[in-house]
PDB file of C-alpha atoms in Angstrom:
ATOM      1  CA  MET A   9      -0.207  -0.021  -0.084  1.00  0.00           C
ATOM      2  CA  ALA A  10       2.956   2.321   0.821  1.00  0.00           C
ATOM      3  CA  GLY A  11       4.395   1.526  -2.439  1.00  0.00           C
ATOM      4  CA  LEU A  12       0.999   2.488  -4.104  1.00  0.00           C
ATOM      5  CA  PHE A  13       0.906   5.830  -2.493  1.00  0.00           C
ATOM      6  CA  ARG A  14       4.733   6.582  -3.033  1.00  0.00           C
ATOM      7  CA  VAL A  15       4.007   6.556  -6.861  1.00  0.00           C
ATOM      8  CA  ALA A  16       0.209   7.544  -7.211  1.00  0.00           C
ATOM      9  CA  LEU A  17       0.659  10.947  -5.935  1.00  0.00           C
ATOM     10  CA  PRO A  18       3.983  12.586  -7.740  1.00  0.00           C
ATOM     11  CA  THR A  19       1.501  10.868 -10.722  1.00  0.00           C
ATOM     12  CA  ALA A  20      -1.279  12.555  -9.647  1.00  0.00           C
ATOM     13  CA  VAL A  21       0.503  16.216  -8.974  1.00  0.00           C
ATOM     14  CA  LEU A  22       2.224  15.708 -12.529  1.00  0.00           C
ATOM     15  CA  ALA A  23      -1.242  14.760 -14.155  1.00  0.00           C
ATOM     16  CA  MET A  24      -2.699  17.996 -12.306  1.00  0.00           C
ATOM     17  CA  GLY A  25       0.107  20.304 -13.658  1.00  0.00           C
ATOM     18  CA  VAL A  26      -0.429  18.872 -17.070  1.00  0.00           C
ATOM     19  CA  VAL A  27      -4.236  19.491 -17.166  1.00  0.00           C
ATOM     20  CA  ALA A  28      -3.997  23.460 -15.430  1.00  0.00           C
ATOM     21  CA  TYR A  29      -1.183  23.461 -18.458  1.00  0.00           C
ATOM     22  CA  LEU A  30      -3.147  22.764 -21.383  1.00  0.00           C
ATOM     23  CA  LYS A  31      -6.358  25.035 -20.180  1.00  0.00           C
ATOM     24  CA  LEU A  32      -4.294  27.992 -19.556  1.00  0.00           C
ATOM     25  CA  SER A  33      -2.062  27.763 -22.473  1.00  0.00           C
ATOM     26  CA  VAL A  34      -5.504  28.090 -24.773  1.00  0.00           C
ATOM     27  CA  GLU A  35      -5.679  31.839 -26.380  1.00  0.00           C
ATOM     28  CA  PRO A  36      -8.918  33.223 -26.098  1.00  0.00           C
ATOM     29  CA  GLU A  37     -10.224  34.352 -28.866  1.00  0.00           C
ATOM     30  CA  GLU A  38     -10.458  37.656 -29.869  1.00  0.00           C
ATOM     31  CA  GLU A  39     -13.764  39.805 -29.930  1.00  0.00           C
ATOM     32  CA  LYS A  40     -14.353  41.348 -33.268  1.00  0.00           C
ATOM     33  CA  LYS A  41     -15.052  45.119 -32.848  1.00  0.00           C
ATOM     34  CA  GLU A  42     -16.842  47.315 -35.355  1.00  0.00           C
ATOM     35  CA  PRO A  43     -14.700  50.030 -36.696  1.00  0.00           C
ATOM     36  CA  ALA A  44     -15.250  52.872 -34.900  1.00  0.00           C
ATOM     37  CA  GLU A  45     -17.184  55.868 -36.743  1.00  0.00           C
ATOM     38  CA  LYS A  46     -14.926  58.615 -38.132  1.00  0.00           C
ATOM     39  CA  GLN A  47     -15.199  61.729 -35.905  1.00  0.00           C
ATOM     40  CA  VAL A  48     -14.508  65.277 -36.972  1.00  0.00           C
ATOM     41  CA  LEU A  49     -12.049  67.344 -35.106  1.00  0.00           C
ATOM     42  CA  ARG A  50     -12.964  70.971 -34.307  1.00  0.00           C
ATOM     43  CA  THR A  51     -10.140  72.975 -34.783  1.00  0.00           C
ATOM     44  CA  SER A  52      -9.251  76.745 -34.133  1.00  0.00           C
ATOM     45  CA  VAL A  53      -6.368  78.996 -35.672  1.00  0.00           C
ATOM     46  CA  MET A  54      -4.886  81.170 -33.175  1.00  0.00           C
ATOM     47  CA  GLU A  55      -1.982  83.971 -33.972  1.00  0.00           C
ATOM     48  CA  LEU A  56       0.326  83.303 -31.375  1.00  0.00           C
ATOM     49  CA  SER A  57       2.502  86.146 -29.847  1.00  0.00           C
ATOM     50  CA  VAL A  58       6.095  86.129 -27.814  1.00  0.00           C
ATOM     51  CA  THR A  59       5.372  87.376 -24.158  1.00  0.00           C
ATOM     52  CA  ASP A  60       7.525  86.934 -21.401  1.00  0.00           C
ATOM     53  CA  TYR A  61       5.768  84.362 -18.507  1.00  0.00           C
ATOM     54  CA  PRO A  62       6.798  84.540 -14.928  1.00  0.00           C
ATOM     55  CA  VAL A  63       7.549  80.860 -13.406  1.00  0.00           C
ATOM     56  CA  VAL A  64       7.106  80.927 -10.250  1.00  0.00           C
ATOM     57  CA  VAL A  65       8.694  77.647  -8.289  1.00  0.00           C
ATOM     58  CA  LYS A  66       7.933  76.843  -5.032  1.00  0.00           C
ATOM     59  CA  THR A  67      10.105  74.606  -3.213  1.00  0.00           C
ATOM     60  CA  ASN A  68      11.940  73.908   0.185  1.00  0.00           C
ATOM     61  CA  GLY A  69      15.374  73.415   1.080  1.00  0.00           C
ATOM     62  CA  VAL A  70      18.679  74.735   3.686  1.00  0.00           C
ATOM     63  CA  VAL A  71      20.411  77.635   1.793  1.00  0.00           C
ATOM     64  CA  GLN A  72      24.232  77.608   3.264  1.00  0.00           C
ATOM     65  CA  SER A  73      26.723  80.385   2.867  1.00  0.00           C
ATOM     66  CA  HIS A  74      29.499  79.820   0.286  1.00  0.00           C
ATOM     67  CA  ASN A  75      31.914  81.289   2.847  1.00  0.00           C
ATOM     68  CA  GLU A  76      31.798  81.551   6.623  1.00  0.00           C
ATOM     69  CA  VAL A  77      33.409  84.664   8.652  1.00  0.00           C
ATOM     70  CA  MET A  78      34.217  84.872  12.190  1.00  0.00           C
ATOM     71  CA  LEU A  79      34.119  88.683  13.141  1.00  0.00           C
ATOM     72  CA  SER A  80      36.033  89.921  16.317  1.00  0.00           C
ATOM     73  CA  ALA A  81      36.588  93.615  17.689  1.00  0.00           C
ATOM     74  CA  GLN A  82      40.026  94.069  18.535  1.00  0.00           C
ATOM     75  CA  VAL A  83      39.062  96.291  21.251  1.00  0.00           C
ATOM     76  CA  SER A  84      35.952  95.912  23.737  1.00  0.00           C
ATOM     77  CA  GLY A  85      33.198  98.425  24.631  1.00  0.00           C
ATOM     78  CA  GLN A  86      29.744  99.107  24.971  1.00  0.00           C
ATOM     79  CA  ILE A  87      27.607  98.904  21.594  1.00  0.00           C
ATOM     80  CA  VAL A  88      26.553 102.703  20.715  1.00  0.00           C
ATOM     81  CA  LYS A  89      25.487 102.199  16.601  1.00  0.00           C
ATOM     82  CA  LEU A  90      24.690  99.125  14.669  1.00  0.00           C
ATOM     83  CA  SER A  91      25.425  99.388  10.771  1.00  0.00           C
ATOM     84  CA  PRO A  92      22.046  98.001   8.632  1.00  0.00           C
ATOM     85  CA  THR A  93      24.376  96.196   6.896  1.00  0.00           C
ATOM     86  CA  PHE A  94      25.542  94.020   9.941  1.00  0.00           C
ATOM     87  CA  GLU A  95      22.822  91.314   9.708  1.00  0.00           C
ATOM     88  CA  VAL A  96      23.245  87.560   8.680  1.00  0.00           C
ATOM     89  CA  GLY A  97      23.632  86.889   5.491  1.00  0.00           C
ATOM     90  CA  ALA A  98      24.723  90.380   4.293  1.00  0.00           C
ATOM     91  CA  TYR A  99      27.478  91.253   2.259  1.00  0.00           C
ATOM     92  CA  PHE A 100      29.872  94.046   3.692  1.00  0.00           C
ATOM     93  CA  SER A 101      33.663  94.976   2.113  1.00  0.00           C
ATOM     94  CA  ALA A 102      36.585  96.137   4.074  1.00  0.00           C
ATOM     95  CA  GLY A 103      36.864  99.462   5.453  1.00  0.00           C
ATOM     96  CA  ASP A 104      32.963  99.380   6.062  1.00  0.00           C
ATOM     97  CA  VAL A 105      32.031 100.274   9.781  1.00  0.00           C
ATOM     98  CA  LEU A 106      29.637  97.859  10.846  1.00  0.00           C
ATOM     99  CA  VAL A 107      29.516  98.510  14.850  1.00  0.00           C
ATOM    100  CA  GLU A 108      30.722 101.991  16.835  1.00  0.00           C
ATOM    101  CA  LEU A 109      31.667 101.372  20.587  1.00  0.00           C
ATOM    102  CA  ASP A 110      31.252 103.718  23.321  1.00  0.00           C
ATOM    103  CA  ASP A 111      34.979 105.677  23.632  1.00  0.00           C
ATOM    104  CA  SER A 112      34.193 107.497  27.027  1.00  0.00           C
ATOM    105  CA  ASP A 113      36.306 104.558  28.862  1.00  0.00           C
ATOM    106  CA  TYR A 114      39.062 105.014  26.260  1.00  0.00           C
ATOM    107  CA  GLN A 115      39.047 109.218  26.558  1.00  0.00           C
ATOM    108  CA  ASN A 116      38.817 108.403  30.536  1.00  0.00           C
ATOM    109  CA  ALA A 117      42.121 106.172  30.058  1.00  0.00           C
ATOM    110  CA  LEU A 118      43.929 108.730  27.663  1.00  0.00           C
ATOM    111  CA  SER A 119      43.193 111.637  29.952  1.00  0.00           C
ATOM    112  CA  VAL A 120      44.799 109.482  32.901  1.00  0.00           C
ATOM    113  CA  THR A 121      47.877 108.484  30.418  1.00  0.00           C
ATOM    114  CA  CYS A 122      48.062 112.149  30.187  1.00  0.00           C
ATOM    115  CA  ALA A 123      48.104 113.107  33.626  1.00  0.00           C
ATOM    116  CA  GLN A 124      50.660 110.164  34.435  1.00  0.00           C
ATOM    117  CA  LEU A 125      52.771 111.802  31.551  1.00  0.00           C
ATOM    118  CA  LEU A 126      52.470 115.009  32.908  1.00  0.00           C
ATOM    119  CA  SER A 127      53.602 113.564  36.738  1.00  0.00           C
ATOM    120  CA  ALA A 128      56.515 111.874  35.188  1.00  0.00           C
ATOM    121  CA  THR A 129      57.888 114.909  32.807  1.00  0.00           C
ATOM    122  CA  THR A 130      57.568 117.095  36.236  1.00  0.00           C
ATOM    123  CA  ALA A 131      58.990 114.227  38.571  1.00  0.00           C
ATOM    124  CA  LEU A 132      61.962 114.452  35.924  1.00  0.00           C
ATOM    125  CA  ASP A 133      62.455 118.435  35.759  1.00  0.00           C
ATOM    126  CA  LEU A 134      62.515 118.093  39.437  1.00  0.00           C
ATOM    127  CA  ALA A 135      64.966 115.454  39.748  1.00  0.00           C
TER     128      ALA A 135
END
């Protein structure tokens, strides 16, 4: 019985495959369609003219600068005035004044130094 089962099962599977292949390999008959009626195309003729057309493209992205520069002051102090060009991404040239500092501290230091110079000069004259 086991020998019969070993032969019958593969034979049955192969037979089912052949039957399925024969059924699926037949091409269906094409339905004959009547030719379509001729349609008259409606057309119109227009005169073309050359004009500028603005193209607007909406997009998203990340903008990065080509060059990045770190600015630092040579002296410290309170900021009195900022230039309108001193902002992120702005262009400026060498020699442009970007920030003005309060010079009262430096004027006081200059007065103290002048007084010390005068005192040293007087001490030298007395010696």
